[in-house]
Short mmCIF file of C-alpha atoms in Angstrom, two decimals:
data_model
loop_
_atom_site.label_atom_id
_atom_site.label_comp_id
_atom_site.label_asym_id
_atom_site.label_seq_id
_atom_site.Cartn_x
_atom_site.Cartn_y
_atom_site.Cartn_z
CA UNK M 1 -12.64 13.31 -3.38
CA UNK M 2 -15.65 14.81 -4.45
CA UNK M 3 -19.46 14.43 -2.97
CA UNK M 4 -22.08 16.06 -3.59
CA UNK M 5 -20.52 17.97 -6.23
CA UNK M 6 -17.86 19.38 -3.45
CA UNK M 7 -14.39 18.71 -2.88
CA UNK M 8 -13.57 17.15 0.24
CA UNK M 9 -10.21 17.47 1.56
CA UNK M 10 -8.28 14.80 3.88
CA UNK M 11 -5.41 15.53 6.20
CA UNK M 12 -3.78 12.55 6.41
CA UNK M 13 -0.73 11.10 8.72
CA UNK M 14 1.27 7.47 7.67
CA UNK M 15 0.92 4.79 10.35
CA UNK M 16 3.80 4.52 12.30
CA UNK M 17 6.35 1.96 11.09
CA UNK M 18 6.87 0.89 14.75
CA UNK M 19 3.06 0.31 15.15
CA UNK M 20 3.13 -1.30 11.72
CA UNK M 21 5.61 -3.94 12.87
CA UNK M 22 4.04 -4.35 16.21
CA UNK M 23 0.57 -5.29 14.78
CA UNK M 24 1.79 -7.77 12.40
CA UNK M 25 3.49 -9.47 14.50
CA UNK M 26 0.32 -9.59 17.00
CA UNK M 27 -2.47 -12.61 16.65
CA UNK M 28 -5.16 -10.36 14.97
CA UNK M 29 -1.59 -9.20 12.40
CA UNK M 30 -1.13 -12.65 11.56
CA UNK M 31 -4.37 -13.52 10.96
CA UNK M 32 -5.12 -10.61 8.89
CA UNK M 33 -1.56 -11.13 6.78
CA UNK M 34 -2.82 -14.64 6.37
CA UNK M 35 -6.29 -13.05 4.83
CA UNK M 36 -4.97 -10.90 2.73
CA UNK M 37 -2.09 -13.35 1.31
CA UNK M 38 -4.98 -15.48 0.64
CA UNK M 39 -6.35 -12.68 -1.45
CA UNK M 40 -3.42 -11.74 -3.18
CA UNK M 41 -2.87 -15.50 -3.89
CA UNK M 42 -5.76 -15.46 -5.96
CA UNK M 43 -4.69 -12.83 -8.08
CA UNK M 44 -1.28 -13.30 -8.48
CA UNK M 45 -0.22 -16.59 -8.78
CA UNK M 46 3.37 -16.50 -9.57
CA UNK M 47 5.39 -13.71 -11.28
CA UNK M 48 8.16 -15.11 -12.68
CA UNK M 49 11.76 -13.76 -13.48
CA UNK M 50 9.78 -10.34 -13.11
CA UNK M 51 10.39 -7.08 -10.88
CA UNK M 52 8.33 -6.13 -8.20
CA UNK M 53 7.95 -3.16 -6.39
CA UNK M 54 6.18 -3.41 -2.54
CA UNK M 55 4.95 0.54 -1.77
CA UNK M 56 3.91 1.76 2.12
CA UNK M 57 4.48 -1.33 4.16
CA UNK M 58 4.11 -4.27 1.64
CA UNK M 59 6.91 -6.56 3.40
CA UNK M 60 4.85 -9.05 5.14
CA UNK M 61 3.33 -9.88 1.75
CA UNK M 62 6.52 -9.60 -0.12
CA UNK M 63 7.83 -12.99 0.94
CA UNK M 64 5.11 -14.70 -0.73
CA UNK M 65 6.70 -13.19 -3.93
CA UNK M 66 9.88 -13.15 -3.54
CA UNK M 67 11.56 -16.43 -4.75
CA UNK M 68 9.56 -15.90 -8.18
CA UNK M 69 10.56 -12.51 -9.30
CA UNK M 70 14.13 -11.59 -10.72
CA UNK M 71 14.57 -9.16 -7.92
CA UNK M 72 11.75 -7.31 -5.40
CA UNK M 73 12.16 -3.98 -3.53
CA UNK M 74 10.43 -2.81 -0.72
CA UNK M 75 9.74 0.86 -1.39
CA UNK M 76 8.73 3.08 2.26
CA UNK M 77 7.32 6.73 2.74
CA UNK M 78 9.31 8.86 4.51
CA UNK M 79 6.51 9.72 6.34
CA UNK M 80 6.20 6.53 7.62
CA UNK M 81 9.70 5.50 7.89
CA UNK M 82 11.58 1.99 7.00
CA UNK M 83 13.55 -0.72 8.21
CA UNK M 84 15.66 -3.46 6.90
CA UNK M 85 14.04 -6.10 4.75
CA UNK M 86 14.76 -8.73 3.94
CA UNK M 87 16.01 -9.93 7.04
CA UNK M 88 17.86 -12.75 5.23
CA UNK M 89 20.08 -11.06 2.96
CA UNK M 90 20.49 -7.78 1.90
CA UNK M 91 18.77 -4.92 2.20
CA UNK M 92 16.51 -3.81 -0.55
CA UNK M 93 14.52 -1.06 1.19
CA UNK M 94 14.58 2.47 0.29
CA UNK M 95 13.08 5.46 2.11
CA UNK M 96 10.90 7.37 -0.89
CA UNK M 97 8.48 9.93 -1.65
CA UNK M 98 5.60 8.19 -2.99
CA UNK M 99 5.31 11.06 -6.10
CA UNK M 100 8.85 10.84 -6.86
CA UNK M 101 9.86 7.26 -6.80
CA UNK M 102 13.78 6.84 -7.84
CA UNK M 103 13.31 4.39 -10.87
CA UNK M 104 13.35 5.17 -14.18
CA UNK M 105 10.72 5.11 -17.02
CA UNK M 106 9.20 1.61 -17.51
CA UNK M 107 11.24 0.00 -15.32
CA UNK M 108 9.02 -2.28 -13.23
CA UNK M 109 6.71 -5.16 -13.63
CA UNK M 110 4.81 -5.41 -10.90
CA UNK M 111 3.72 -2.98 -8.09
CA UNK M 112 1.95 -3.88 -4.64
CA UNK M 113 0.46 -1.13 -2.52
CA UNK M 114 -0.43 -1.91 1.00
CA UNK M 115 -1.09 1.07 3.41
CA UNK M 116 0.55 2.84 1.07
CA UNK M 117 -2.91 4.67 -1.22
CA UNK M 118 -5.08 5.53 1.57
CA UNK M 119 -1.85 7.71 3.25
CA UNK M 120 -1.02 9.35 0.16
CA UNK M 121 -0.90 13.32 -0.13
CA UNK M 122 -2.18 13.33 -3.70
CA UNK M 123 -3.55 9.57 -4.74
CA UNK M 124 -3.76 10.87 -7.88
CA UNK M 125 -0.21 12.58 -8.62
CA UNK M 126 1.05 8.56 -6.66
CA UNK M 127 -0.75 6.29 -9.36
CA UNK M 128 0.65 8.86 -12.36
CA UNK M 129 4.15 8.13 -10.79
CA UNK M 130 3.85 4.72 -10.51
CA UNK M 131 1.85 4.61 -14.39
CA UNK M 132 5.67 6.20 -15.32
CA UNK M 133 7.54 3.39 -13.47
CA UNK M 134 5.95 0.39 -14.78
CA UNK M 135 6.97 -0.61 -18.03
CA UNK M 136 3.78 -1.14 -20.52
CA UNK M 137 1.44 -3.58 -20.21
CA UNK M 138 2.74 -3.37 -16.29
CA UNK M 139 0.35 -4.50 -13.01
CA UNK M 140 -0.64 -3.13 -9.95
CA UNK M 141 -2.49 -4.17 -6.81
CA UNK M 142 -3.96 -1.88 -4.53
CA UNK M 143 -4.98 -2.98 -1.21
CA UNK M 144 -7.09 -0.15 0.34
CA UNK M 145 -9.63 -0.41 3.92
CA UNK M 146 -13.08 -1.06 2.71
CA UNK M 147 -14.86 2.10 4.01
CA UNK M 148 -18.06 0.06 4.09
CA UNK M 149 -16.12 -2.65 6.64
CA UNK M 150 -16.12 -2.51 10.13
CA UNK M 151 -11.92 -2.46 10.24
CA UNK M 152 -11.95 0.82 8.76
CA UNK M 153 -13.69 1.89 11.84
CA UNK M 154 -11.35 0.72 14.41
CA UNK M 155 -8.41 2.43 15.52
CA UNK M 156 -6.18 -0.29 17.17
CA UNK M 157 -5.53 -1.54 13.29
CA UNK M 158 -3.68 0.42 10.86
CA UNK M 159 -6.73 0.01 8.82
CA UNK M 160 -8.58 2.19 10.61
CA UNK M 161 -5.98 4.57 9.59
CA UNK M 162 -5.90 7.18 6.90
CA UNK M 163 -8.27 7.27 3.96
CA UNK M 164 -10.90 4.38 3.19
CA UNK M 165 -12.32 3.62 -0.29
CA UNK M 166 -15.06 2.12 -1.86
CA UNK M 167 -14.67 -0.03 -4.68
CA UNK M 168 -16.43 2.49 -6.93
CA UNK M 169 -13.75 5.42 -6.02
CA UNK M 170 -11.02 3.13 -6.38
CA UNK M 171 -12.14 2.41 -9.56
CA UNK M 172 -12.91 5.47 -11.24
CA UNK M 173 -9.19 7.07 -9.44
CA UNK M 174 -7.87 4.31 -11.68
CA UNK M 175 -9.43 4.97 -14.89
CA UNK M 176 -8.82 8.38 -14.33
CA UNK M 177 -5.24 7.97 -14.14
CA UNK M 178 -4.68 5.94 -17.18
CA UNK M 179 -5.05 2.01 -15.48
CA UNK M 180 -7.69 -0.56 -16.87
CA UNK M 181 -8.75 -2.36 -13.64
CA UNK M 182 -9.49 -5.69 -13.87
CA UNK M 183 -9.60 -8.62 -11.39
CA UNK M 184 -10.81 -7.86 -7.79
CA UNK M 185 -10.58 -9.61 -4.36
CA UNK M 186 -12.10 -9.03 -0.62
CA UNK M 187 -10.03 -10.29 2.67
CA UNK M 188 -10.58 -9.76 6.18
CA UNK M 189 -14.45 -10.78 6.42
CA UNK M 190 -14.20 -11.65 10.23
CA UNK M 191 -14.11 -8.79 13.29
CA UNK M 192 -11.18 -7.39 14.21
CA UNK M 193 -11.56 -8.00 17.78
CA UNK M 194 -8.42 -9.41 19.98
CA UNK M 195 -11.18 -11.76 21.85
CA UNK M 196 -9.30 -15.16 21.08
CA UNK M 197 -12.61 -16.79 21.02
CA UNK M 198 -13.61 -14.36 18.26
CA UNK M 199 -10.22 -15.08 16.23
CA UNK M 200 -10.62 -18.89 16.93
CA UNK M 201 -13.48 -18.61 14.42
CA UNK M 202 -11.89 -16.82 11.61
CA UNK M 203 -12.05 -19.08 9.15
CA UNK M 204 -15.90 -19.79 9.18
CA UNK M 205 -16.18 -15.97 9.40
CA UNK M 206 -14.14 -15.68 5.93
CA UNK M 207 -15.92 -18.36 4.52
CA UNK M 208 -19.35 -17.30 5.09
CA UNK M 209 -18.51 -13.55 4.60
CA UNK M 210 -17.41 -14.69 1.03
CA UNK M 211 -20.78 -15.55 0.70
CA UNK M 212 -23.19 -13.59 2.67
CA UNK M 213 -21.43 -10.02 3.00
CA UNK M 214 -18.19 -9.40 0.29
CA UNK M 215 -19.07 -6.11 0.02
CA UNK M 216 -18.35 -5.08 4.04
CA UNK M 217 -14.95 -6.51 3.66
CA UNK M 218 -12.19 -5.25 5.84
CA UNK M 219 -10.19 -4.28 2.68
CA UNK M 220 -10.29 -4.33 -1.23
CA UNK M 221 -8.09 -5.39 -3.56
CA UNK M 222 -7.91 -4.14 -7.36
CA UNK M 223 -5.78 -5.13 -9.68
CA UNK M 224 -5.49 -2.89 -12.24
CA UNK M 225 -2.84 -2.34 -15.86
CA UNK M 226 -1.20 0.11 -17.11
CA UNK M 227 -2.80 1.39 -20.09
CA UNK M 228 -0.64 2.29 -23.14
CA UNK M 229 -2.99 3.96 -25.74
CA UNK M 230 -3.81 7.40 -24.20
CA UNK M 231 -0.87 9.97 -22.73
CA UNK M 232 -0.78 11.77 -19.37
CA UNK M 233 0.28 15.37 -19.68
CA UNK M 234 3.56 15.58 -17.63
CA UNK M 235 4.46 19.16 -16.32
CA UNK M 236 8.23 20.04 -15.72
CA UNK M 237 8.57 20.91 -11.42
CA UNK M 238 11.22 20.95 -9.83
CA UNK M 239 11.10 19.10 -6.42
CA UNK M 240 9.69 20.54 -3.27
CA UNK M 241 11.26 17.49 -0.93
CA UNK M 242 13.37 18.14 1.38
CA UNK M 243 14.99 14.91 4.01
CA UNK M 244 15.53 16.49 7.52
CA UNK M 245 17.93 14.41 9.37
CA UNK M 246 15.73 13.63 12.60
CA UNK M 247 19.36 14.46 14.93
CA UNK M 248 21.16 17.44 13.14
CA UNK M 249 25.29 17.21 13.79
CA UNK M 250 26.66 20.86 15.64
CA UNK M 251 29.73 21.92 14.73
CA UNK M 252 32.14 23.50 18.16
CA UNK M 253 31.12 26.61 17.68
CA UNK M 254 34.97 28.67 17.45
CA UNK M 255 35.31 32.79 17.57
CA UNK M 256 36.73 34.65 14.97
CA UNK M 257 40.14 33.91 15.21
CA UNK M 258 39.40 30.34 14.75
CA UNK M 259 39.92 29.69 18.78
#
């Protein structure tokens, strides 16, 4: 990121996929997963007989998805970690590196990003990987904190984690990486308090924020294509990833003579 003609570094750490799963399944998680399905809704009606890709923690939007597509995976950092999904049949989850996703060229439809952009080590060298993976004329949605909105500003949310964009930096990271954005959405317009009196008024919050104050959304969403008529300069690297088992096996440790 650049401002005032200086780059600006960010040392950045994935939300926890224990905290993940705890806040969705909290009243302010559901209410936000309802938002931002709402959202997503608009933009994506139905994707029929096509393959989707859900990058960072996409799963509680995934279901909305699911029965349309001819198959969906749920892609997780390892520096987040993963578990099982779905829950009613098997698992299509895979523990990745976001720059070196294990698909081949042009392989995928659809991609949905949801804490997934603002965690990444390099957004740049993430939306090159995924411009390789998505076959041409391929979509992706990006659903990023708002860095105007008050969520991005609260820590007991994991959008007040990582890196927050505004809609201008989202868009010119696209363009700059070879994607034609195109349709755009807002979600989570009310407070993220845990006041249930606060929450019990969500929906006339989201309806007048629509309204009266879309641009201090909670999040952004961008949909954006891949773009077919200009190349991206691939260099040759070998990987620098390394897994680390968390719990390491030790051998007996024997003397010399094998005792």
């Amino acid at each position: 990121m650049k401002s005032n003609g200086r780059l600006i570094t960010f040392e950045t750490m994935h939300a926890d996929i224990v905290d993940l799963r705890q806040f969705y399944h909290s009243e302010l998680g559901r209410l936000a997963e309802q938002s931002i399905t709402m959202a997503l809704s608009s933009i994506w009606a139905r994707l029929p007989e096509e393959r989707l890709v859900g990058l960072g923690y996409a799963v509680p939007y995934l279901d909305r998805f699911r029965a349309d597509t001819e198959r969906t995976f749920a892609f997780m950092p390892a520096g987040q970690g993963a578990v099982n999904w779905p829950m009613d049949s098997s698992s299509t989850t895979a523990l990745i590196f976001d720059e070196e996703l294990p698909l081949p060229d042009s392989s995928i439809d659809r991609v949905l990003m949801v804490h997934s952009l603002e965690f990444a080590e390099s957004p740049r060298e993430t939306l090159k990987e995924l411009w390789r993976v998505l076959a041409p004329g391929g979509r992706l949605v990006i659903v990023v904190p708002n860095r105007r909105g008050v969520w991005a500003r609260m820590e007991h949310t994991p959008f007040g984690s990582g890196r927050p964009y505004s809609r201008g930096q989202l868009t010119s990271l696209l363009r700059e990486t070879n994607f034609t954005p195109g349709a755009t959405a807002e979600a989570l317009l009310f407070p993220p308090s845990k006041l249930r009196t606060v929450l019990s008024l969500r929906r006339a919050f989201e309806r007048v924020g629509r309204t009266l104050w879309p641009a201090f959304s909670g999040v952004i969403i961008v949909e954006a294509q891949k773009r077919l008529y200009q190349g991206l300069p691939v260099a040759v690297r070998a990987s620098r990833r390394v897994f680390v088992p968390v719990l390491a096996p030790r051998g007996i440790p024997t003397t010399r003579d094998g005792v």
